[in-house]
Coordinates of C-alpha atoms in Angstrom, one line a residue:
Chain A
X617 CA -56.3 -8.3 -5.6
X618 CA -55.5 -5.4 -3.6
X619 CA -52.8 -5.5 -1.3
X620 CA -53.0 -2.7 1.7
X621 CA -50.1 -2.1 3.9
X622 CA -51.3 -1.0 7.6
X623 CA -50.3 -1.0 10.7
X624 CA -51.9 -3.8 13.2
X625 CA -53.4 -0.6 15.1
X626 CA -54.3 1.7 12.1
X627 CA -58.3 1.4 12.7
X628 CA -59.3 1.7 8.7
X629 CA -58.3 -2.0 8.7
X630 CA -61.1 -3.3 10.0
X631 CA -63.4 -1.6 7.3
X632 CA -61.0 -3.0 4.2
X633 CA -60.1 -6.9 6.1
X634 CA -63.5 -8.5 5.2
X635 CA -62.7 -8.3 1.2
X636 CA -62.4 -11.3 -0.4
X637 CA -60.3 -9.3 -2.8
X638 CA -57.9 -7.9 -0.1
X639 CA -54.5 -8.7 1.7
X640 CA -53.6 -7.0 4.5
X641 CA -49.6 -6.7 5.1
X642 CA -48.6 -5.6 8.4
X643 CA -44.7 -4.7 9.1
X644 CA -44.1 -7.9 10.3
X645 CA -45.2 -9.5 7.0
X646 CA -41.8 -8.2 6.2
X647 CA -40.3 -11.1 7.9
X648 CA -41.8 -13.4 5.6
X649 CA -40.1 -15.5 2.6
X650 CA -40.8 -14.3 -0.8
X651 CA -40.4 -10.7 -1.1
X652 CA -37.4 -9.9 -3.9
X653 CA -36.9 -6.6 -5.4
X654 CA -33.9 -6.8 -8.5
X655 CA -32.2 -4.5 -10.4
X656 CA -34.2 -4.2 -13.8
X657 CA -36.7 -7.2 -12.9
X658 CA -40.0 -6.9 -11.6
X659 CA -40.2 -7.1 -7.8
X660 CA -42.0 -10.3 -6.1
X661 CA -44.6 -10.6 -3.4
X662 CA -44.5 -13.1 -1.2
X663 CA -47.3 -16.2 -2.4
X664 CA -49.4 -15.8 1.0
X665 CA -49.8 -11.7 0.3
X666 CA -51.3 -12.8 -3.0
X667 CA -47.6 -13.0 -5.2
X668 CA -48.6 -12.7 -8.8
X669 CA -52.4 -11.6 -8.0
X670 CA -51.3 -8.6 -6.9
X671 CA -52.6 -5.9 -9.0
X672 CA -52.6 -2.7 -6.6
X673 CA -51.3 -1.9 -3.7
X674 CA -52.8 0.7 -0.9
X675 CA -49.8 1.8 1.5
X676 CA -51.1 3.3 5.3
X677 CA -47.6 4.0 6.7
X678 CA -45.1 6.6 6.7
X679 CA -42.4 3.9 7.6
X680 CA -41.8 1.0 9.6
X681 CA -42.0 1.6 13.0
X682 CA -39.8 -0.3 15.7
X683 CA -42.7 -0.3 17.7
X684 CA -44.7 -2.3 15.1
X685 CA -41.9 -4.9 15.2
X686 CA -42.3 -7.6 18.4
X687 CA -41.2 -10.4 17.0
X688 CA -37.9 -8.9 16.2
X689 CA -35.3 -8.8 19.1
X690 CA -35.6 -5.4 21.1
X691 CA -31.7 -4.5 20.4
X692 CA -32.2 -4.5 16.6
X693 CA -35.7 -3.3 16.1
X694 CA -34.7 0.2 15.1
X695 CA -32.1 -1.1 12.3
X696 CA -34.7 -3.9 11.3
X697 CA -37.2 -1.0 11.1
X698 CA -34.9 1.0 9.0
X699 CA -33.9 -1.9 6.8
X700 CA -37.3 -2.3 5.8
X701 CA -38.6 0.9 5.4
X702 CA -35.7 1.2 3.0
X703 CA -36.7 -2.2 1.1
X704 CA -40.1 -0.9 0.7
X705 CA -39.4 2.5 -0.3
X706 CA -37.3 0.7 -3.5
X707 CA -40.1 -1.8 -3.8
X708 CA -43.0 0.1 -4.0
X709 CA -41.1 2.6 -6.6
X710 CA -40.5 -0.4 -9.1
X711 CA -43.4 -2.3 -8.5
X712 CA -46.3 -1.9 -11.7
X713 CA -49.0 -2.6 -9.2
X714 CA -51.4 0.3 -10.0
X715 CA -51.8 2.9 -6.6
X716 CA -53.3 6.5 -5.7
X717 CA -49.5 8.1 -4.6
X718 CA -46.3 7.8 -5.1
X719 CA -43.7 6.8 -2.7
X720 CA -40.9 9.1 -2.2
X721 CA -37.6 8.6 0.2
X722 CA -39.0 9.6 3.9
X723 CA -42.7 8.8 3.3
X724 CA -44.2 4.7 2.1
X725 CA -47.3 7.1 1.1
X726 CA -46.4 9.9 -0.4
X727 CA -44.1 13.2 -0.2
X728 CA -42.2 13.6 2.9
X729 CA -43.4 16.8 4.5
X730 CA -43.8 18.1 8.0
X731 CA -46.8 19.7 9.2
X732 CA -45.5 23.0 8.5
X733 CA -43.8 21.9 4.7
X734 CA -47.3 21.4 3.9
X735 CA -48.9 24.7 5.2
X736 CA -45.7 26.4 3.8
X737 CA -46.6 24.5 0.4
X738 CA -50.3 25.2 0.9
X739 CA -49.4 29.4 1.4
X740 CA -47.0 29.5 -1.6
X741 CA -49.7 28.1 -3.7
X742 CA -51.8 31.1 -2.9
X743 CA -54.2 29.5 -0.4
X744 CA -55.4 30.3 2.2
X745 CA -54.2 28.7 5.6
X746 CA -54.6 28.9 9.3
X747 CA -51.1 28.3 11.2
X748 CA -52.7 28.8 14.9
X749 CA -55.9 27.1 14.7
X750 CA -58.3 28.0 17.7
X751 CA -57.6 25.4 20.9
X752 CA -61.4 24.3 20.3
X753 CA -60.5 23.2 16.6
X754 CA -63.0 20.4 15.7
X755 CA -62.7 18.2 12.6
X756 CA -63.5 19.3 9.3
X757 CA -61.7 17.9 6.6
X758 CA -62.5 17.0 2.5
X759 CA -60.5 13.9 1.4
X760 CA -59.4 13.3 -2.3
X761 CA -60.2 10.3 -3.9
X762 CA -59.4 10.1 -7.6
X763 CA -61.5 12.7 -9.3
X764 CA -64.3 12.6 -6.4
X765 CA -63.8 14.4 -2.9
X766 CA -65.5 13.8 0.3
X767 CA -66.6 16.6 2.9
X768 CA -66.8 16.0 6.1
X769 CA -67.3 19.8 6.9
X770 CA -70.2 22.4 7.0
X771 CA -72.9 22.3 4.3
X772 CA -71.3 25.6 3.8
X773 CA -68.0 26.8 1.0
X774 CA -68.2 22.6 -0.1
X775 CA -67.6 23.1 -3.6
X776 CA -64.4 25.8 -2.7
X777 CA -63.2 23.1 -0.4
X778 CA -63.4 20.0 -3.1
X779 CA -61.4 22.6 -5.0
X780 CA -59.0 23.4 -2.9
X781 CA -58.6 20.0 -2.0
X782 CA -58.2 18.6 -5.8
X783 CA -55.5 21.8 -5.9
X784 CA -53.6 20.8 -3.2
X785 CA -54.0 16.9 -4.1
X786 CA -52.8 17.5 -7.7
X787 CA -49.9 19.6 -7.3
X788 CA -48.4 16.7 -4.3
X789 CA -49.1 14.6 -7.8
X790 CA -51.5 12.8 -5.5
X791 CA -55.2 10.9 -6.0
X792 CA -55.6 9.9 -2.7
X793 CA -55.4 12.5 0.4
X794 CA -56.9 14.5 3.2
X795 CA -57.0 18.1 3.5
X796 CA -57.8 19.6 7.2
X797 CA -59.9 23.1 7.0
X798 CA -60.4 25.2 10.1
X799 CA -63.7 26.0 12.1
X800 CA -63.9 29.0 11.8
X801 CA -62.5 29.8 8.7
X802 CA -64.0 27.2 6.7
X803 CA -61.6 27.6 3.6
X804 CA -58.5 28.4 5.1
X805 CA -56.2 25.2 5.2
X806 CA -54.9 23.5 8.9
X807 CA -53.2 20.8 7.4
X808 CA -52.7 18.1 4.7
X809 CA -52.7 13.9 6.0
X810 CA -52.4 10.7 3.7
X811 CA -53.9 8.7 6.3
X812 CA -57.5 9.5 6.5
X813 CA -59.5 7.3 8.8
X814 CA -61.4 5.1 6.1
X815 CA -64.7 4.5 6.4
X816 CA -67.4 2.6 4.0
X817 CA -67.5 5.3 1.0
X818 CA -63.9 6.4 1.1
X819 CA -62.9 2.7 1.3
X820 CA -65.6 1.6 -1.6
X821 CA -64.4 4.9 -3.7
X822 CA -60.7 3.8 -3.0
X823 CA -61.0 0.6 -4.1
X824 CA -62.8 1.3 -7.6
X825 CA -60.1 3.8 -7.7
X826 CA -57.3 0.8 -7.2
X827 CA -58.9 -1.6 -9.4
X828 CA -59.9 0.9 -12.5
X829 CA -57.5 -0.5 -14.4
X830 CA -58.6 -4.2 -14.0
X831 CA -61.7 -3.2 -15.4
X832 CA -60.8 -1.7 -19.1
X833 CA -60.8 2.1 -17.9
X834 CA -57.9 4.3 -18.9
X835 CA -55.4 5.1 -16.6
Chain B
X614 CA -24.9 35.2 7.2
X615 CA -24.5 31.4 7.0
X616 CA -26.3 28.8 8.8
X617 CA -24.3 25.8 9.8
X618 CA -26.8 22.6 11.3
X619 CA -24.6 20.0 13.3
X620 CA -23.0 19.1 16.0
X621 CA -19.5 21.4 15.7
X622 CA -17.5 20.0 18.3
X623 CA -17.9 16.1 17.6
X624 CA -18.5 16.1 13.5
X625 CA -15.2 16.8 11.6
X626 CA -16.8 18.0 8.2
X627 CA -19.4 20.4 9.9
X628 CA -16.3 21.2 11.8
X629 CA -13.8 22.1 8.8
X630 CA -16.6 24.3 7.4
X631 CA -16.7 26.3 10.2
X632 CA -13.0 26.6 10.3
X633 CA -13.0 27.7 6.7
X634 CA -15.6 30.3 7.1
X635 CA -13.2 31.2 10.1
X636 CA -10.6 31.7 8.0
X637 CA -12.5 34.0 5.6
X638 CA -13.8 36.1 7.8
X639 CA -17.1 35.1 6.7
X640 CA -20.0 35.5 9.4
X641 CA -22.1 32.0 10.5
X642 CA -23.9 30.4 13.2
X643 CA -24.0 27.2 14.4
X644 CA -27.5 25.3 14.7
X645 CA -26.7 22.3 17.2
X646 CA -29.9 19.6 17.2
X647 CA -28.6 18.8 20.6
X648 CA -27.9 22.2 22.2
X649 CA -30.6 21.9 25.0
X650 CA -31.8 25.5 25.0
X651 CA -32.5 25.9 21.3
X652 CA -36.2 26.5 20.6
X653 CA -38.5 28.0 18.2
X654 CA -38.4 32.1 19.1
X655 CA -41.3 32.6 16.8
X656 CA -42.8 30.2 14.7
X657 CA -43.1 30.4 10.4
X658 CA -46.2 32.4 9.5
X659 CA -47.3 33.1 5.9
X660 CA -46.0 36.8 6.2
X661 CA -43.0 36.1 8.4
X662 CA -40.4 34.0 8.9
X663 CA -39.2 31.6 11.7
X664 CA -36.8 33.0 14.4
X665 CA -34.9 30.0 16.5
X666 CA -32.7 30.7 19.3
X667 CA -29.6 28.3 20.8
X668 CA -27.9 28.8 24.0
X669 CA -25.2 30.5 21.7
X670 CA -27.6 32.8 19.0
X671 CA -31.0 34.3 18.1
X672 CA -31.3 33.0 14.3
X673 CA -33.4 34.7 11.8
X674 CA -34.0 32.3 9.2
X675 CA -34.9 35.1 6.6
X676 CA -31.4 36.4 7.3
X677 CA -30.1 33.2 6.1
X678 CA -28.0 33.4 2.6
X679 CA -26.7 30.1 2.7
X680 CA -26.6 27.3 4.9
X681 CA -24.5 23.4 5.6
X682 CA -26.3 20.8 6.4
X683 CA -25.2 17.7 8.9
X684 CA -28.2 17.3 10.8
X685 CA -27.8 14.1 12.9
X686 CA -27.7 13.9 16.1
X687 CA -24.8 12.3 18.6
X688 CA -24.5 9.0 18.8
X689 CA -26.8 7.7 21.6
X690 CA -28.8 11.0 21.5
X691 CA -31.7 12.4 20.2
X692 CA -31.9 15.8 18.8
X693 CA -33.2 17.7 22.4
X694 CA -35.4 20.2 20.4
X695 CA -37.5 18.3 17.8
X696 CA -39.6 21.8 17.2
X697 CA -36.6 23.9 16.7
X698 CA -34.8 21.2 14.4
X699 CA -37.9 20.2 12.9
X700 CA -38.5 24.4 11.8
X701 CA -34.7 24.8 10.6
X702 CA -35.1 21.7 8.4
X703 CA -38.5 22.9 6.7
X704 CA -37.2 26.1 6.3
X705 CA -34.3 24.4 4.1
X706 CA -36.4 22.9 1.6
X707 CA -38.5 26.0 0.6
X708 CA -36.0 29.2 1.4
X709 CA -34.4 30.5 -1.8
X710 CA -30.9 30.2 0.3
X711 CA -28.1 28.2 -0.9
X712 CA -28.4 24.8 0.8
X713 CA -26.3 22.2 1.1
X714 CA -27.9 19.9 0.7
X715 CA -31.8 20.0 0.9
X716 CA -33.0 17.0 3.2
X717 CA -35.8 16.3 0.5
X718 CA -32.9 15.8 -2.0
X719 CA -31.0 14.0 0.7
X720 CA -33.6 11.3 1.5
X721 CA -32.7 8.9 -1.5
X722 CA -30.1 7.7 -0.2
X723 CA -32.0 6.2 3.1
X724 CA -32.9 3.2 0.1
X725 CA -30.2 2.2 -1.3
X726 CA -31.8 0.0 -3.8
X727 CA -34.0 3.2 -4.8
X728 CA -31.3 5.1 -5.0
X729 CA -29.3 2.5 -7.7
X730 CA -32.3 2.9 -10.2
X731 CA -31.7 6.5 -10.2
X732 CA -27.7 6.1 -10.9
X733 CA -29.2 3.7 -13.3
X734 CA -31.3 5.9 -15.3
X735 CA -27.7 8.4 -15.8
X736 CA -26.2 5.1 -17.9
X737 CA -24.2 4.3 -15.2
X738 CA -23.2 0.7 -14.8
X739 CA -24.1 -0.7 -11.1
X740 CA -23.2 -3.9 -9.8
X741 CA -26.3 -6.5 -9.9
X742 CA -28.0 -6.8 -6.2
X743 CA -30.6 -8.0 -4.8
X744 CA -33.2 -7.8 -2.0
X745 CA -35.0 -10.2 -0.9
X746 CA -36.2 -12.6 2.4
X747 CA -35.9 -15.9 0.4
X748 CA -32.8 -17.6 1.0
X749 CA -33.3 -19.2 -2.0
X750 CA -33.3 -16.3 -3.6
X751 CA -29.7 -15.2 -2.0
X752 CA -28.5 -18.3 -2.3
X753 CA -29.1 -18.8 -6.8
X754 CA -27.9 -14.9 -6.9
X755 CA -24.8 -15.7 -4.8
X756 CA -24.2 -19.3 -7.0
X757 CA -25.1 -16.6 -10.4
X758 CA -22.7 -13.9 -9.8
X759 CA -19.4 -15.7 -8.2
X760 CA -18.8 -13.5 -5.3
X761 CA -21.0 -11.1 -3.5
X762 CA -21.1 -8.6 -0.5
X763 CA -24.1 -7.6 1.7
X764 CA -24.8 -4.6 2.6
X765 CA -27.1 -2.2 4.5
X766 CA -30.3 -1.5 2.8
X767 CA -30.9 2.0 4.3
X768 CA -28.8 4.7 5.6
X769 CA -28.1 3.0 8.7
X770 CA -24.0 2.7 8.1
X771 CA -22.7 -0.8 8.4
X772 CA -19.5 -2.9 7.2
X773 CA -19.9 -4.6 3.9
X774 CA -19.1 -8.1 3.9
X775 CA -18.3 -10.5 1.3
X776 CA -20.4 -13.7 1.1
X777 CA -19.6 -17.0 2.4
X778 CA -22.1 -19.0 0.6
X779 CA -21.0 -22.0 2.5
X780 CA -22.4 -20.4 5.4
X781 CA -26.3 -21.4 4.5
X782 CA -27.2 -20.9 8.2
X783 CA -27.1 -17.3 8.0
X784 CA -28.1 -17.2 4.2
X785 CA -31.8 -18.7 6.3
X786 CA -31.9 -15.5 8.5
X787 CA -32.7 -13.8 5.7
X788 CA -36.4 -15.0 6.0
X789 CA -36.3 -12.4 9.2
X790 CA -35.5 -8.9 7.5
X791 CA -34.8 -8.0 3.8
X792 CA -31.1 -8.4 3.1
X793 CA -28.9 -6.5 -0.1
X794 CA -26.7 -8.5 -1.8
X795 CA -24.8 -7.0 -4.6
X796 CA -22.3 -9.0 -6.9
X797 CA -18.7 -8.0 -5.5
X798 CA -17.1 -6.0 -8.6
X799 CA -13.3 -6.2 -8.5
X800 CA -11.0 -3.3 -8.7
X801 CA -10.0 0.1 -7.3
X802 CA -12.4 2.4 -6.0
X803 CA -13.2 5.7 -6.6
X804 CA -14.4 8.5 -4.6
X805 CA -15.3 11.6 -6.6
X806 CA -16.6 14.6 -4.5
X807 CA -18.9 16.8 -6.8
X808 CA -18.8 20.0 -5.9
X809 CA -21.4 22.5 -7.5
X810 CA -20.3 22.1 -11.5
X811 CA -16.7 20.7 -10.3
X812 CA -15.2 17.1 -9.6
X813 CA -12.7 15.7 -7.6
X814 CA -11.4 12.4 -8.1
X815 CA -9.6 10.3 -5.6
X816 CA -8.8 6.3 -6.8
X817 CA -8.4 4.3 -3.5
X818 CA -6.2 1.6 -2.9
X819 CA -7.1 -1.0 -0.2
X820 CA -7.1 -4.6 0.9
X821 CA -10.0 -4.9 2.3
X822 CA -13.7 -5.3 1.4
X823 CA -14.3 -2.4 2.9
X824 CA -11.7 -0.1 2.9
X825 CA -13.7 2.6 5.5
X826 CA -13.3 -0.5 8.5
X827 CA -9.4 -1.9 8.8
X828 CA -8.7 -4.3 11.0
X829 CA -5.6 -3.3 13.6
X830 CA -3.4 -5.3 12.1
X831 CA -4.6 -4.7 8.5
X832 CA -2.9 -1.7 6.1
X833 CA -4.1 1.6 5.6
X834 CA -5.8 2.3 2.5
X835 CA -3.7 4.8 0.0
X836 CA -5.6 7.8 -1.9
X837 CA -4.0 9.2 -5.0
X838 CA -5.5 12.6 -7.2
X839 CA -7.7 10.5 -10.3
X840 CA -8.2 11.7 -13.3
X841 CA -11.9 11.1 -14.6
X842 CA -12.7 11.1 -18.4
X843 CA -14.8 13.9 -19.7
X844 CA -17.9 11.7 -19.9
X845 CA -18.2 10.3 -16.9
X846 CA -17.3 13.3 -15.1
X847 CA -20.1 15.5 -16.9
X848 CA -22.3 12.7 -15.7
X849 CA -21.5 12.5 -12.6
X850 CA -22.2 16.2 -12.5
X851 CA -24.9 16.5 -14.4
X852 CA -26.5 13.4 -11.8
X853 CA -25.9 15.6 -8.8
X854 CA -27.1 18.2 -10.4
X855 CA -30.3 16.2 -11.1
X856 CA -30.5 14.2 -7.5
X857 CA -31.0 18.2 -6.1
X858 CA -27.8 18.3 -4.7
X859 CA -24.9 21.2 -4.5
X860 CA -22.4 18.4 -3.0
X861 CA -22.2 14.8 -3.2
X862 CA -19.1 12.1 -2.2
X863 CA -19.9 9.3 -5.2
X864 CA -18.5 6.0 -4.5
X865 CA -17.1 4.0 -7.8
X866 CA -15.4 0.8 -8.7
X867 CA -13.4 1.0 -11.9
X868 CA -12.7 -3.0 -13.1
X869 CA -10.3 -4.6 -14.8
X870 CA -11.4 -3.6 -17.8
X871 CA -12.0 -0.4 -17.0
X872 CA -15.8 -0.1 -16.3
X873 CA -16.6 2.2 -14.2
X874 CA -19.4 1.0 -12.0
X875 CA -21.5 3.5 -9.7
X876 CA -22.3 2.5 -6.1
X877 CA -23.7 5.4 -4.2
X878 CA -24.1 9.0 -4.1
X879 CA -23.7 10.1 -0.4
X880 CA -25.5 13.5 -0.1
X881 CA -23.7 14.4 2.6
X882 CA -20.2 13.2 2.6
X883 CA -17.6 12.7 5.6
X884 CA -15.0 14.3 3.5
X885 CA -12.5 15.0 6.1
X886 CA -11.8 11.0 5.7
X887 CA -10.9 11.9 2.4
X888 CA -8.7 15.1 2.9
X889 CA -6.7 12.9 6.0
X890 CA -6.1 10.0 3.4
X891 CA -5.2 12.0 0.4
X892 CA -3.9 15.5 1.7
X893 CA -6.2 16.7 -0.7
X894 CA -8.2 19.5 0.8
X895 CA -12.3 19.6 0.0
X896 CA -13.6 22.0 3.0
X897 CA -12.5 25.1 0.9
X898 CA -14.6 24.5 -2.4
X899 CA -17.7 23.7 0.1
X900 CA -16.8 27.1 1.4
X901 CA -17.0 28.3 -2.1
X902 CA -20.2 26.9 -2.7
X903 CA -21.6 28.6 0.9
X904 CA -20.3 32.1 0.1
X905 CA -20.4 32.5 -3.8
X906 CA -23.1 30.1 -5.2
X907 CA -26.1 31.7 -6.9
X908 CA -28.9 30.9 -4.7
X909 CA -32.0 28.9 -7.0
X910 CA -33.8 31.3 -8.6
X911 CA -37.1 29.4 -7.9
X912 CA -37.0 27.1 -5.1
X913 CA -40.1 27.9 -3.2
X914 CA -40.4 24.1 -2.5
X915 CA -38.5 21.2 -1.8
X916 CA -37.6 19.0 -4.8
X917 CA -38.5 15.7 -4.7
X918 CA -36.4 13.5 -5.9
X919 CA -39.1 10.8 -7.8
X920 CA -36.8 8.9 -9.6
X921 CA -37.3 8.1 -13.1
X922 CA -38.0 4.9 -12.9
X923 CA -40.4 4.7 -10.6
X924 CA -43.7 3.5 -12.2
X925 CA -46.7 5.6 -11.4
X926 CA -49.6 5.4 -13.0
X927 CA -51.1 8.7 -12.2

């Protein structure tokens, strides 16, 4: 069982909710009985997000956002948000359940960077990177998924791209991200996202990715 | 020159700093997230630096030696210049400057839970807590450990309380938002401000839960100069050290039997509370830190703080 954590408007759920083999937790699944994280036990899901089933988890949010939290009184939304951002952040650090990035204080999906850490990152690294894409900038963007990357560029510079993008991909320590390329410049780096719009391949690659483990690979 | 992030004229630690600095003659500006004119001059670029300006100062960041960090905004506010703020802040987790501290290195302690494994993983003893929405849950851990307190799970500051675990009614709101309980350790506590390789130790006296909130009729709590073994102290150190931080304000409970229990590194401590209550003074080792600390011989990028617990399976 995978268990993805999303927002109620992040448009990738639709392609993962019609798996018999998914749960989808929203932030307000957070207001459910069942979830318990101890010092030096193993954390608990609740029973209607799959409890003990649970063998990986796939996380599509920076934090909780106030926004994402009706049912909660409007005065206390922010704190509430807060609250559980924090619960999650400890959660997902001690929880065994097998997934492509590691949380980090700031960021449910991966290293907290701004837009410019990651160029900064990118440029230290030695790569190329374009700070003041043209106006016109359209998408073109490879996205890591394990050992396998997906283009959604030009026919042209793919295989320097999938490099570039495993570079970038293994020194975050990450198996799972999206690196955006400019126009013109078809190798030089516009930015760096965790939250890639999914689609049938990315989810299917994703998933084997998740559930590798269940089926005798090696870690 | 020396950059100092904060708002000067409403946050007393940013505001001793600057006093200090004063004092020595030493040269810094003042980066206020509120100041309504400050923007982004000209924006990072691989071969160039940022430039922000305030109302007060053009600030090149590559002119920056060293800079103090107490980045929230006024109550009630929000920072006016996101852009500005937002290219200061990157600029402190990649420059080579002294910083203190990096927000990267800062950000465990917005989980507190997250933040207990790492204290955990230096030997030291922490109380037993838990998360959890089950009231069940809360209620078997309050009936297991005696007498508990709950507490904030993030950041956001709030008064600890001790338990009533007669009052089941509120022990069932649980269900609505995850809630910290953590077994209630008595004893003195501790604060111990770790200064680059130094430590300051402060045992606090109080009769309160809380001894930061006292009621108006309620006594003042009493700080008195500590003196910390040479193991726990090199710990404490050596965890700073290890969390990426220059300066920390480390709250611990010493028991009856003389256990010293961990219960939070603050990254970025209102020490003024401290120097008030104790006469002590902390600004001027900060100042030390800002004006003679080597600056990292490799920091071209922010360190993040994974603790070594956490389970990855990469």
């Amino acid at each position: 069982m995978i268990l993805v954590v999303a927002d109620d408007l992040d448009p990738s759920i639709e392609c993962v909710r019609d798996n018999d083999d998914v749960v989808v937790a929203t932030p307000s699944s957070l207001s459910m009985a069942g979830w318990t994280l101890r010092s030096g036990a193993p954390p608990t899901v609740p029973e209607a997000l799959g409890g003990a089933a649970v063998r990986a988890v796939l996380v599509r949010v920076v934090r909780i956002r106030a926004e994402s939290l009706p049912h909660v009184h409007p005065e206390d939304r922010a704190y509430v948000a807060a609250e559980m951002t924090a619960f999650l952040t400890a959660f997902l650090a001690q929880w065994p359940a097998r997934r492509v990035n590691p949380v980090t204080p700031g960021n449910l999906m991966g290293l907290a960077r701004s837009p410019e850490g990651w160029l900064r990152a990118v440029a230290m690294d030695g790569l190329a990177t374009c700070v003041d894409p043209p106006a016109a900038e359209g998408s073109s963007s490879a996205v890591v998924v394990g050992a396998k990357v997906f283009d959604y560029g030009p026919i042209v510079d793919r295989e320097e791209r999938a490099a570039i993008t495993r570079r970038i991909a293994g020194a975050a320590g990450s198996r799972h991200l999206a690196v955006q390329f400019c126009v013109e410049h078809s190798t030089a780096v516009t930015g760096v996202s965790y939250q890639p719009r999914l689609d049938e391949r990315l989810w299917l690659a994703l998933k084997d990715e998740l559930l590798r483990c269940e089926q005798g690979a090696v870690p | 020159m020396i950059l100092l992030v904060g708002c000067a004229d409403d946050d007393a630690p940013l505001a001793a700093i600057a006093a200090e600095l004063l004092a020595r003659d030493e040269p810094y500006v003042v980066f206020d997230p509120d100041d309504p004119l400050a923007t982004v001059g000209r924006a990072w670029h691989p071969d160039r630096e940022a430039v922000v300006t305030t109302s007060t100062a053009t600030i090149c960041l590559d002119e920056i030696c060293a800079a103090y960090l107490r980045p929230a905004s006024r109550p009630g506010r929000a920072a006016q210049n996101c852009r500005a703020l937002s290219t200061v802040l990157t600029w402190s987790e990649f420059t080579p400057a002294v910083v203190v501290n990096r927000p990267a290195a800062c950000a465990a302690n917005t989980s507190k839970p997250y933040q207990l494994e790492m204290i955990r993983a230096f030997g030291f003893a922490t109380p037993a807590t838990l998360t959890t929405t089950s009231p069940d849950a809360a209620r078997a851990f309050v009936q297991e450990v005696g007498r508990a307190v709950y507490k904030s799970v993030s950041a956001d500051r709030s008064m600890v309380g001790e338990v009533d675990p007669r009052d089941t009614g509120r022990l069932r709101d649980v269900v609505h938002c995850p809630t910290q309980f953590q077994q209630l350790v008595d004893g003195d506590d501790l604060r111990v401000h770790v200064v680059g390789g130094e430590a300051h130790a402060l045992r606090i006296r109080s009769m309160e839960t809380d001894y930061r909130y006292v009621p108006p009729e309620g006594a003042l709590p009493t700080a008195t100069l500590a003196e910390l073994d040479p193991d726990p102290r090199g710990r404490l150190i050596a965890m700073t050290r290890a969390m990426g931080l220059r300066f920390a304000g480390i709250d611990l409970r010493e028991s009856g039997d003389g256990t010293l229990y961990c219960l939070e590194v603050n990254p970025s401590p209102g020490f003024t509370f401290y120097e008030r209550l104790s006469g002590v003074p902390i600004a001027p080792f900060v100042a030390d830190l800002l004006t003679h600390e080597t600056p990292d011989l490799e920091p071209s990028r922010e360190k993040e703080c994974v603790h070594a617990a956490q389970r990855s399976d990469m």
